[in-house]
Coordinates of C-alpha atoms and ligand atoms in Angstrom, one line a residue:
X292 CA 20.2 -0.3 12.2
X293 CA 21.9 -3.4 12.4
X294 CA 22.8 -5.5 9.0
X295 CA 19.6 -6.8 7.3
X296 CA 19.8 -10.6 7.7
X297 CA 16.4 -11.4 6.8
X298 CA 15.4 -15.1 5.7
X299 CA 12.2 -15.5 4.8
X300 CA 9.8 -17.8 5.8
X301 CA 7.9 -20.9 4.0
X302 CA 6.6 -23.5 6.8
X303 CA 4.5 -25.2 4.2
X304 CA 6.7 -25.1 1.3
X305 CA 5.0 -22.5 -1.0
X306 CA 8.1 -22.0 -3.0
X307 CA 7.2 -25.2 -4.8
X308 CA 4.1 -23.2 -6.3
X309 CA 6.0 -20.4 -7.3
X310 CA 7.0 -20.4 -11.2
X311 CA 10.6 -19.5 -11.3
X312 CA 9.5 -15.8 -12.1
X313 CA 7.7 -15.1 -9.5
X314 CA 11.3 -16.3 -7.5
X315 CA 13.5 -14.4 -9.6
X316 CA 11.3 -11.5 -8.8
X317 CA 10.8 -11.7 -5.3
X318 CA 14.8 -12.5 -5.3
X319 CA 16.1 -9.1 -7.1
X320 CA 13.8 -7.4 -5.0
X321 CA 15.1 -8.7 -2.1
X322 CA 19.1 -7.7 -3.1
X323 CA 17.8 -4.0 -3.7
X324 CA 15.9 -3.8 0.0
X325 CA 18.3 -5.2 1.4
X326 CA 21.1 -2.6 -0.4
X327 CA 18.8 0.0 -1.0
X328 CA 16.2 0.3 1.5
X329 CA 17.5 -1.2 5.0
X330 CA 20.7 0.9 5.3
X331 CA 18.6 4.0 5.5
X332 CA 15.3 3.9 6.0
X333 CA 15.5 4.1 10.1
X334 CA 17.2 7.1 9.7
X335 CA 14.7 8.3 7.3
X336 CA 11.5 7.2 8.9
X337 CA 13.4 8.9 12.6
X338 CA 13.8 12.5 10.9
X339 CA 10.4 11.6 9.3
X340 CA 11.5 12.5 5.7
X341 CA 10.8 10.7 2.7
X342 CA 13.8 9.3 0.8
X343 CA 13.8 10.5 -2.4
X344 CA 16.1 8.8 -4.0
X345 CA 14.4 5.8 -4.0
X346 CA 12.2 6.9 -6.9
X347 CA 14.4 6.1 -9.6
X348 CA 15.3 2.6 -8.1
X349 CA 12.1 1.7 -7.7
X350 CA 11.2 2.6 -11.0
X351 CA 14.7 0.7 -12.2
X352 CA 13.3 -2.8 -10.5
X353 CA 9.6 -2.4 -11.7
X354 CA 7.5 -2.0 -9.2
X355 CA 5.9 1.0 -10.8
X356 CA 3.4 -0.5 -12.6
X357 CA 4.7 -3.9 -12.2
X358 CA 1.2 -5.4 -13.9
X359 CA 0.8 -2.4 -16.6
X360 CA 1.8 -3.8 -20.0
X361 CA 5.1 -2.9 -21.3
X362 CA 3.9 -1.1 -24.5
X363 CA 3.3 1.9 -21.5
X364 CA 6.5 1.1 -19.7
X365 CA 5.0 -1.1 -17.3
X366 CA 6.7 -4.5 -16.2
X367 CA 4.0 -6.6 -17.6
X368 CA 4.0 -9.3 -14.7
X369 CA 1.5 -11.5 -13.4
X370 CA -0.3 -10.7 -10.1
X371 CA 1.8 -13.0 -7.8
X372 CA 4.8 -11.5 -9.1
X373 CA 2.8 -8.0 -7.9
X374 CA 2.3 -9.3 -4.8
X375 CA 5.7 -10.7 -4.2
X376 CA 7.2 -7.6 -5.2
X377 CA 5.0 -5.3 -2.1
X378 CA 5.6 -8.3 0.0
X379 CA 9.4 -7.5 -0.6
X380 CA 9.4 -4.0 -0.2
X381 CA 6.8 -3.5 2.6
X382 CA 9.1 -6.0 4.6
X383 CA 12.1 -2.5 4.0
X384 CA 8.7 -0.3 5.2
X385 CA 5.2 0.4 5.1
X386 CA 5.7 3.8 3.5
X387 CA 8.2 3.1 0.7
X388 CA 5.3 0.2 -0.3
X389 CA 2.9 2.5 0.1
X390 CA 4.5 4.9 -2.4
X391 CA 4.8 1.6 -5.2
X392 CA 0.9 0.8 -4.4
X393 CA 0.1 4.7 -4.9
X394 CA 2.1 4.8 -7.8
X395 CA 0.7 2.0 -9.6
X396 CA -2.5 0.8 -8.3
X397 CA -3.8 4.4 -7.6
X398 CA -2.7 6.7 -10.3
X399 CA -1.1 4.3 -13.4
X400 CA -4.4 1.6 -13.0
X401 CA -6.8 4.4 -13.3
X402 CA -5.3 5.8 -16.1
X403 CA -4.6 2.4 -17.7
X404 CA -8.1 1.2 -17.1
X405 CA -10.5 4.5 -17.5
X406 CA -8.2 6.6 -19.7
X407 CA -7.9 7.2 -23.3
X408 CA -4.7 6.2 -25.6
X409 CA -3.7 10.0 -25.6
X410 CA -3.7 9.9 -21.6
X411 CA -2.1 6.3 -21.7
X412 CA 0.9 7.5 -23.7
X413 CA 1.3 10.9 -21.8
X414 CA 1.3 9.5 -18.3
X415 CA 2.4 6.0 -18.2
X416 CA 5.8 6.0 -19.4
X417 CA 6.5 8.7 -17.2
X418 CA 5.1 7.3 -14.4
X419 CA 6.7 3.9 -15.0
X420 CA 10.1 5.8 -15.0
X421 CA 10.1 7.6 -12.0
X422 CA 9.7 10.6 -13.8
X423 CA 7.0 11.4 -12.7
X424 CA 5.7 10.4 -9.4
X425 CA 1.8 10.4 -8.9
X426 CA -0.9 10.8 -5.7
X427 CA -4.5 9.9 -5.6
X428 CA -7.0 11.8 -4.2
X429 CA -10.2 10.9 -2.8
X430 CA -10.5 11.1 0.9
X431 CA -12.0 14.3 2.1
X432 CA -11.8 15.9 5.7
X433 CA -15.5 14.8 5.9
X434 CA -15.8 12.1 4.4
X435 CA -13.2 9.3 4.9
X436 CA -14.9 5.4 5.4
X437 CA -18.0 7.3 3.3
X438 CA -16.3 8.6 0.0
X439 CA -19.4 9.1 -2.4
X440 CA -20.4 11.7 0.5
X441 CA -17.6 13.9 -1.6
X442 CA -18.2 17.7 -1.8
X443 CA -15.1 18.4 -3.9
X444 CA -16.7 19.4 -7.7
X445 CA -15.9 20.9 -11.2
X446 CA -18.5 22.8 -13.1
X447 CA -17.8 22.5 -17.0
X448 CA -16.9 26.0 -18.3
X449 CA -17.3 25.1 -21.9
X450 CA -13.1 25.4 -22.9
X451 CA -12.0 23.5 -19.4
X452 CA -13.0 22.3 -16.0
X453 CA -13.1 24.0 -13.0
X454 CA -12.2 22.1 -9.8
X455 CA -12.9 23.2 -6.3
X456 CA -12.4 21.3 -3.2
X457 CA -9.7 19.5 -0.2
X458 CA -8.7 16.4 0.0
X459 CA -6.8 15.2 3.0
X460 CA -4.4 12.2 3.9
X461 CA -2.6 12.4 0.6
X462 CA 0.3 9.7 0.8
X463 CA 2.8 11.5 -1.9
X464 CA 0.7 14.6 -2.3
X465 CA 3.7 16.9 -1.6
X466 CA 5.5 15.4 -3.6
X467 CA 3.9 14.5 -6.7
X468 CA 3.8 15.7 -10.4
X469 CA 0.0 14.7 -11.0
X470 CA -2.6 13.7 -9.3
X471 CA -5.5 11.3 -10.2
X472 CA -8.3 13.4 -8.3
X473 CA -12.2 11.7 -8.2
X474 CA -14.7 14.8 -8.1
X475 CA -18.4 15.6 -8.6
X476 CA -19.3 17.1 -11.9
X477 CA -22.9 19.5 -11.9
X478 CA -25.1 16.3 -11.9
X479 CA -23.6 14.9 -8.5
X480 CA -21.5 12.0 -10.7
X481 CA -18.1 11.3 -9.6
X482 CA -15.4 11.1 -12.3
X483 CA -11.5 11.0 -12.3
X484 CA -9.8 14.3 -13.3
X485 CA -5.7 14.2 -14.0
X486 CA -4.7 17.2 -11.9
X487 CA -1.1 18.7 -12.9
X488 CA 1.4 20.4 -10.3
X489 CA 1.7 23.4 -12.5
X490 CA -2.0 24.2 -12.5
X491 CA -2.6 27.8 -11.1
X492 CA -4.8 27.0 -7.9
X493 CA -3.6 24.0 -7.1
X494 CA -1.4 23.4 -3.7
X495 CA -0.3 20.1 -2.0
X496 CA 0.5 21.2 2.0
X497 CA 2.2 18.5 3.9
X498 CA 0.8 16.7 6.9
X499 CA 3.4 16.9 9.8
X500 CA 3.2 15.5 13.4
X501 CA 2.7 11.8 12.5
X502 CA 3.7 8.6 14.9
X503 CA 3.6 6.2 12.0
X504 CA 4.6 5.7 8.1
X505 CA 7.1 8.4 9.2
X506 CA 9.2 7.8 6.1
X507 CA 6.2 8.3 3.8
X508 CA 5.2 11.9 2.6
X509 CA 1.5 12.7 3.8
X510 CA 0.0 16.4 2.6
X511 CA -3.9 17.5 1.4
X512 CA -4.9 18.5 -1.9
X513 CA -6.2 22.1 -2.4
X514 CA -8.1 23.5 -5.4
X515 CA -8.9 26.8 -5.7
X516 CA -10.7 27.4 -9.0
X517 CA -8.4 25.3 -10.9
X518 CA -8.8 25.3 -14.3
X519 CA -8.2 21.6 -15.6
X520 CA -8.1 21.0 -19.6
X521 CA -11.0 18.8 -20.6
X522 CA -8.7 16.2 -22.1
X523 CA -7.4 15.6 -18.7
X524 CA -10.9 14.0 -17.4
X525 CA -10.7 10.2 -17.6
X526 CA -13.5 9.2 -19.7
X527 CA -13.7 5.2 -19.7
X528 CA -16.0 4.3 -16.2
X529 CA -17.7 7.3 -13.9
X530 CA -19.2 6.5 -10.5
X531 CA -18.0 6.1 -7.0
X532 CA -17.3 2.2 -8.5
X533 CA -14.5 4.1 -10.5
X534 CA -12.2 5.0 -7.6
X535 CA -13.2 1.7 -5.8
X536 CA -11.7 -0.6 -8.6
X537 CA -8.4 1.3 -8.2
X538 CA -8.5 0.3 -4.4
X539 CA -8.9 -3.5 -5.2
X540 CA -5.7 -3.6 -6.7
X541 CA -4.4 -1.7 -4.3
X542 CA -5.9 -3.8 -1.4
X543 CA -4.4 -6.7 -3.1
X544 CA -1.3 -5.6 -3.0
X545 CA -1.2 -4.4 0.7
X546 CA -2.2 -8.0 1.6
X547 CA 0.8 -9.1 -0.1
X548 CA 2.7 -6.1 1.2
X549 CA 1.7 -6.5 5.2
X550 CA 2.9 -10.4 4.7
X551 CA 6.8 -8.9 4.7
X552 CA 6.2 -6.7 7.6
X553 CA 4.8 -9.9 9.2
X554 CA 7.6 -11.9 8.4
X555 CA 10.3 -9.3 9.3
X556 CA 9.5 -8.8 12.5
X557 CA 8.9 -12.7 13.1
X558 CA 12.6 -13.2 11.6
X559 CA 14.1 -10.2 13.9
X560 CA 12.1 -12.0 17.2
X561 CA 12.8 -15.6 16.3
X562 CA 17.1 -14.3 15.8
X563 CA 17.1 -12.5 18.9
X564 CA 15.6 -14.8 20.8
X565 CA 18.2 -17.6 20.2
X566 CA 20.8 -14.8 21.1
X567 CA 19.3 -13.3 24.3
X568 CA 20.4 -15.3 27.3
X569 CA 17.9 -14.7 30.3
X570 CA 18.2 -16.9 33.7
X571 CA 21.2 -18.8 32.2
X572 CA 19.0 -19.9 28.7
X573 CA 18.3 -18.4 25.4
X574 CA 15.1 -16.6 25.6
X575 CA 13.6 -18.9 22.8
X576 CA 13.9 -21.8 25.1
X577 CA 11.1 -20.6 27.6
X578 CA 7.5 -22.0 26.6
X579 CA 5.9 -18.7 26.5
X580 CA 8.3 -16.9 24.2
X581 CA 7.6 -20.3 21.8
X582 CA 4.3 -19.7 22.1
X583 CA 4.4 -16.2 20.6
X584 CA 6.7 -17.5 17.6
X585 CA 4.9 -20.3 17.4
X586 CA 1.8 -18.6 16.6
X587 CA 3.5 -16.2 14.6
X588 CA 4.7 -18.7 12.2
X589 CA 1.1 -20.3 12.4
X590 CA -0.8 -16.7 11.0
X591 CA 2.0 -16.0 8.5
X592 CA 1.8 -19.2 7.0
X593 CA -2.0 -19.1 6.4
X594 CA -1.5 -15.7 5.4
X595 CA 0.7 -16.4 2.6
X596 CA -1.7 -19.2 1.6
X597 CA -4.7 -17.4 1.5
X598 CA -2.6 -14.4 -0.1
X599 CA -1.5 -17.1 -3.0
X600 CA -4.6 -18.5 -3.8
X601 CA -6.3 -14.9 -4.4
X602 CA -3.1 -14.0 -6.7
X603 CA -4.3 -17.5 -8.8
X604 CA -8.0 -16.0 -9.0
X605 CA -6.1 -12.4 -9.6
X606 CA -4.9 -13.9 -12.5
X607 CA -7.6 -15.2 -13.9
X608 CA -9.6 -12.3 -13.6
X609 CA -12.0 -14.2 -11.1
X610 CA -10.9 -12.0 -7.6
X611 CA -14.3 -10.5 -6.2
X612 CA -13.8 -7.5 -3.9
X613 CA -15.2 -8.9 -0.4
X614 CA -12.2 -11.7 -1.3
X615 CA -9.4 -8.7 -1.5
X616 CA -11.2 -7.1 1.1
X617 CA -10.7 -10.1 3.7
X618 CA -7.5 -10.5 2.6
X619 CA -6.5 -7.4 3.1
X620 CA -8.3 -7.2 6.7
X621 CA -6.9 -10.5 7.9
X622 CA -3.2 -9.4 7.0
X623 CA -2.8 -6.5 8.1
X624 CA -4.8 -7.5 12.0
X625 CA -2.1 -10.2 11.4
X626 CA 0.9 -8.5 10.5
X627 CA -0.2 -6.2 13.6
X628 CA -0.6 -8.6 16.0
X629 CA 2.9 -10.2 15.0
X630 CA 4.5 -6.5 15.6
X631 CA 3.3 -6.5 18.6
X632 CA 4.4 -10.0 20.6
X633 CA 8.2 -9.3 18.2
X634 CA 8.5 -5.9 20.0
X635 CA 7.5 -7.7 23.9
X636 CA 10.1 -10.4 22.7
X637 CA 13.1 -8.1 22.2
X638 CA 11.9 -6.4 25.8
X639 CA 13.6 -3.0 26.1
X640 CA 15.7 -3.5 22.5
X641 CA 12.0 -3.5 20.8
X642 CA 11.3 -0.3 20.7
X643 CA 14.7 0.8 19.5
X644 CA 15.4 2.0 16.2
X645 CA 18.4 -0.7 16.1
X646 CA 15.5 -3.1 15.0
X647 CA 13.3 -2.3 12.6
X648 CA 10.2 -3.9 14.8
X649 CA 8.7 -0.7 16.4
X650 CA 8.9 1.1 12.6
X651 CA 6.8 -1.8 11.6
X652 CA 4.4 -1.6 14.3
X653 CA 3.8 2.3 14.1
X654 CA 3.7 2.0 10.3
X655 CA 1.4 -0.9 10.3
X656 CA -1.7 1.4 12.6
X657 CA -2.0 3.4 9.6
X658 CA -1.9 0.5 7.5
X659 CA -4.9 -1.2 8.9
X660 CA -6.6 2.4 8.6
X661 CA -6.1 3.4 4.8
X662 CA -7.7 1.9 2.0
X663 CA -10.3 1.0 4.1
X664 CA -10.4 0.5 7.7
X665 CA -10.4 -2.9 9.8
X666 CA -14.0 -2.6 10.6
X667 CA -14.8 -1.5 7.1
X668 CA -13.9 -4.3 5.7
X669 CA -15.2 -6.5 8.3
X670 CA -18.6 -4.7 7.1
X671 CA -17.6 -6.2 3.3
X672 CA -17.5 -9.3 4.9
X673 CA -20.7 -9.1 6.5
X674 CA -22.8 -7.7 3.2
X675 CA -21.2 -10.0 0.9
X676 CA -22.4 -13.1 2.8
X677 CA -25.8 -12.0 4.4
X678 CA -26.3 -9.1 1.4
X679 CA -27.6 -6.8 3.4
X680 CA -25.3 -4.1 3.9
X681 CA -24.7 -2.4 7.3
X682 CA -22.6 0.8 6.6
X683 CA -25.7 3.6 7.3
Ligands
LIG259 P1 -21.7 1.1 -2.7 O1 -23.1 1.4 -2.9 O2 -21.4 -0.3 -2.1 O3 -21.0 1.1 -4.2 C1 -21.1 2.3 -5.0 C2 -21.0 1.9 -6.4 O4 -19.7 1.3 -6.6 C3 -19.8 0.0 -7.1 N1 -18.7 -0.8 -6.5 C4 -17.6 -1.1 -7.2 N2 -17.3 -1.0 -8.5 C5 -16.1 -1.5 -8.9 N3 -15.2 -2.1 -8.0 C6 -15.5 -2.2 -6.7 N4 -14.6 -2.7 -5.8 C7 -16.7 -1.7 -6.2 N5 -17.3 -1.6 -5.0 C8 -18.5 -1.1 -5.2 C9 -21.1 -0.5 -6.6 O5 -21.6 -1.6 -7.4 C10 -22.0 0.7 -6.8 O6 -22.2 0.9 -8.2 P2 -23.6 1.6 -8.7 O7 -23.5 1.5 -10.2 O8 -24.7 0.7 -8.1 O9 -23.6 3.0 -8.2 O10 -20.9 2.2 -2.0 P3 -21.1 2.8 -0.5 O11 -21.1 4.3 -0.6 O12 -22.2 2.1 0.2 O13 -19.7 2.4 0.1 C11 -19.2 1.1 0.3 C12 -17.9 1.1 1.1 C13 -18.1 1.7 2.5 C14 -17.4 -0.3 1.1 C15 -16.9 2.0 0.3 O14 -17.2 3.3 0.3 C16 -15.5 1.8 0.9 O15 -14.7 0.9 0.5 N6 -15.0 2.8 1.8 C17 -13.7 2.8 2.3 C18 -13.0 4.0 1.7 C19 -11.5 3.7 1.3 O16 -11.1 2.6 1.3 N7 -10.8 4.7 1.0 C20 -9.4 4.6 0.6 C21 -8.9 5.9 0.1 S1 -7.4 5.7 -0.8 C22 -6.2 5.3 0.3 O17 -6.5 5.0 1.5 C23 -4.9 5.2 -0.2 S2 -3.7 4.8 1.0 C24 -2.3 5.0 0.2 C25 -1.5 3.8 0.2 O18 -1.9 2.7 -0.2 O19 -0.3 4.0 0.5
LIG260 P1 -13.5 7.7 9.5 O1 -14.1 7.3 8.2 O2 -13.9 9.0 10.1 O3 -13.6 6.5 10.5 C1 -13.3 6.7 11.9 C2 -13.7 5.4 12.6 O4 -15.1 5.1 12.4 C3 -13.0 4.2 12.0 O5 -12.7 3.3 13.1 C4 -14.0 3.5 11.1 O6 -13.8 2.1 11.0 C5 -15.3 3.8 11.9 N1 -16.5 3.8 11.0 C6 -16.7 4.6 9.9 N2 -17.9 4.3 9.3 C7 -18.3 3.2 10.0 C8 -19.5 2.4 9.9 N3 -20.4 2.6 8.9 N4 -19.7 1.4 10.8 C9 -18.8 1.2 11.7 N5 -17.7 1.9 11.9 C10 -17.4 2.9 11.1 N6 -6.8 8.6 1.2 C11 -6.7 8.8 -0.2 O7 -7.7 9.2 -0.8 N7 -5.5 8.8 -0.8 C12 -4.3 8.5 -0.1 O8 -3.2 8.5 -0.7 C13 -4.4 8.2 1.3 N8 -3.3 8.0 2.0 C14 -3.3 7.9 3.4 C15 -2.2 7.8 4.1 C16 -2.2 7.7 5.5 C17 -1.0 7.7 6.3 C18 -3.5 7.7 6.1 C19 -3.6 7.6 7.6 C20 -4.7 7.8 5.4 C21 -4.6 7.9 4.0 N9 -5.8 8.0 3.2 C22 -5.7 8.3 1.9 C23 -7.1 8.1 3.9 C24 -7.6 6.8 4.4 O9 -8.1 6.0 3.3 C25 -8.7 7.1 5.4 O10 -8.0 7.6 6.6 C26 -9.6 6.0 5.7 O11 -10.4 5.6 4.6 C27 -10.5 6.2 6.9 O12 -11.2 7.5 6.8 P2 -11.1 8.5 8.1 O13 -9.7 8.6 8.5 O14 -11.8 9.7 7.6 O15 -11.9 7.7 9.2

């Protein structure tokens, strides 16, 4: 891939919001994408491997659990500074974002918010370190869009838990040291079980063959009469609401995170087209190529506002999940469209791996389908402001 040259981009001046935290964040994670991330990942995401070594340089610039407190070896950060930080690293990839949202949204949340001291001092260090890395599991081969369909289930066996079930779609799964796993008990209630690698019964297959966060690891999670110690079942909040709270702080932070994919591919498009002479001009100067970056600029701008205000009512604990939920929808259809008119605009150089555009746009399909899909969310939408919901 070519050097990273990014800039990014603030039409309406948004850096004048920003304390000078949330700069200095969104500035050292820059430096470490840019050394770190953009040097390698195209190889990475072409052999479709996930690059390790990241872990431990994630972990060094905070994005595991960059909102945890830092009595649990979290960063202890606001929520913009969250959401700068994915916006950072999802504008390297998709799949190394998804890793920090898995990582701290899905597995160190959960145990944060429904676990016990105990749990909190066993797991979150560790996870904050990179020592461990974590997965969450909750989507089933039947029963994706529809999780409190779940057949996956523990019966209690007086001295421990035993755990039967799949789940599929895994990001991290073959890869991970524990996994936060949301299962049926004998009463049909879903609760949060901390699942360890060395558990006899439990196996983590990878999913191969895939066109898009290619540089992300994908697997299922198989139990086979795992015996899980009762101290390892998160006892604070049961119920499919449980799991669902995880995903709008992960939501959150892929509406951030889709924002840098945005702007990276608007940056790359806007670049080359001052470069590429066609018919004696630079591209840029025909009015249909302006029209694309023009609109680009347009959605990525009311993006990053709309992004901005939900960090402010983040902060203040005020965020409903139909306003993550939009956020997260709009975004990503944004981000998406934006992939798209970049990759026409660099004409046969678009779907090269010498630009990072066509990585973007493969990573973003499966983007707009996890954590709940496009039309999912749109169904949010729709509930939340006529209250009659239209999922069944
Ligand atoms: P519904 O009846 O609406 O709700 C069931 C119960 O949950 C409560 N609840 C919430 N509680 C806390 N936080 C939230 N955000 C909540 N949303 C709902 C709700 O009040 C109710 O409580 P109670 O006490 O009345 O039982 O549930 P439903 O079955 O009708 O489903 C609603 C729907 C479709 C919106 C939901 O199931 C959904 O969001 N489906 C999409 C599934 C999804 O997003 N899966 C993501 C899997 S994880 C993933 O993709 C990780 S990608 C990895 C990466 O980021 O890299
Ligand atoms: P389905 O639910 O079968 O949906 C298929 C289509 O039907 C979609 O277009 C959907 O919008 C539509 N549809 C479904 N219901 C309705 C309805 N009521 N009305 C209208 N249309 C509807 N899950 C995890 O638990 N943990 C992970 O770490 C994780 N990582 C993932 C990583 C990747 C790369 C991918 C692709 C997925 C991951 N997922 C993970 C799973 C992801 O959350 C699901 O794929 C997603 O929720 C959709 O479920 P599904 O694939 O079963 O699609």
């Amino acid at each position: 891939m070519r050097p990273d040259l990014f800039e990014h981009t603030d039409y309406y001046l948004l850096d004048e919001l920003l304390t000078d935290e949330h700069k200095l964040v969104r500035e050292a994670t820059r430096e470490w994408v840019k050394r770190d991330i953009s040097p390698i990942i195209e190889e990475y995401a072409q052999k479709a491997k996930f690059p390790e070594q990241t872990i431990k340089g994630l972990a060094s610039i905070g994005a595991f659990g960059p909102y945890i407190p830092t009595e649990y070896g979290g960063a202890g950060l606001d929520q913009i500074s969250y959401g700068l930080m994915m916006q950072e690293i999802e504008r390297g990839d998709s799949g190394v974002r998804s890793t920090c949202s898995v990582q701290s949204s899905l597995v160190m949340y959960p145990i944060f918010k429904y676990g016990n001291e105990e749990q909190r001092k066993k797991y979150l260090p560790k996870l904050a370190s990179g020592e461990y890395l974590g997965c969450f599991g909750l989507t089933e081969p039947n029963f994706g869009s529809n999780p409190g369909g779940m057949v996956t289930n523990y019966k209690d066996m007086g001295d421990h838990l035993l755990l039967n079930g799949a789940k599929m779609w895994i990001s991290n799964s073959p890869f991970c040291d524990i996994a936060v796993v949301w299962a049926k008990n004998e009463e049909g209630r879903i609760h949060g079980l901390i699942v360890e690698r060395d558990m006899e019964g439990f196996s983590t297959p990878e999913t191969h063959n895939k066109w898009s966060l290619r540089a992300s690891s994908t697997g299922e999670l198989v139990f086979d009469n795992v015996k899980v110690p009762k101290a390892n079942i998160l006892p604070n909040k049961s119920g499919l609401g449980a799991p669902l709270g995880c995903l709008d702080s992960a939501r959150y932070g892929i509406a951030w995170g889709a924002i840098g994919a945005a702007m990276d591919c608007y940056d790359t498009a806007l670049r080359y087209s001052k470069e590429r002479v066609q018919f004696d001009r630079p591209i840029a100067g025909f009015q249909l190529q302006q029209k694309k970056l023009a609109e680009m600029v347009t959605e990525i701008t009311k993006a990053q506002f709309l992004t901005f205000r939900l960090g402010q009512l983040k902060n203040e604990e005020k965020a409903t999940t139909a306003q993550i939920s939009m956020a997260k929808r709009n975004n990503v259809d944004m981000a998406l469209k934006i992939a798209r008119d970049a990759r026409q605009m660099l004409g046969g150089m678009g779907i090269t791996g010498d630009y990072p555009i066509m990585r973007h746009m493969m990573n973003l399909e499966s983007v707009v389908t996890y954590e709940g899909t496009h039309d999912i969310h749109l169904l949010i939408t729709g509930m939340d402001i006529t209250g009659l919901p239209a999922f069944s």
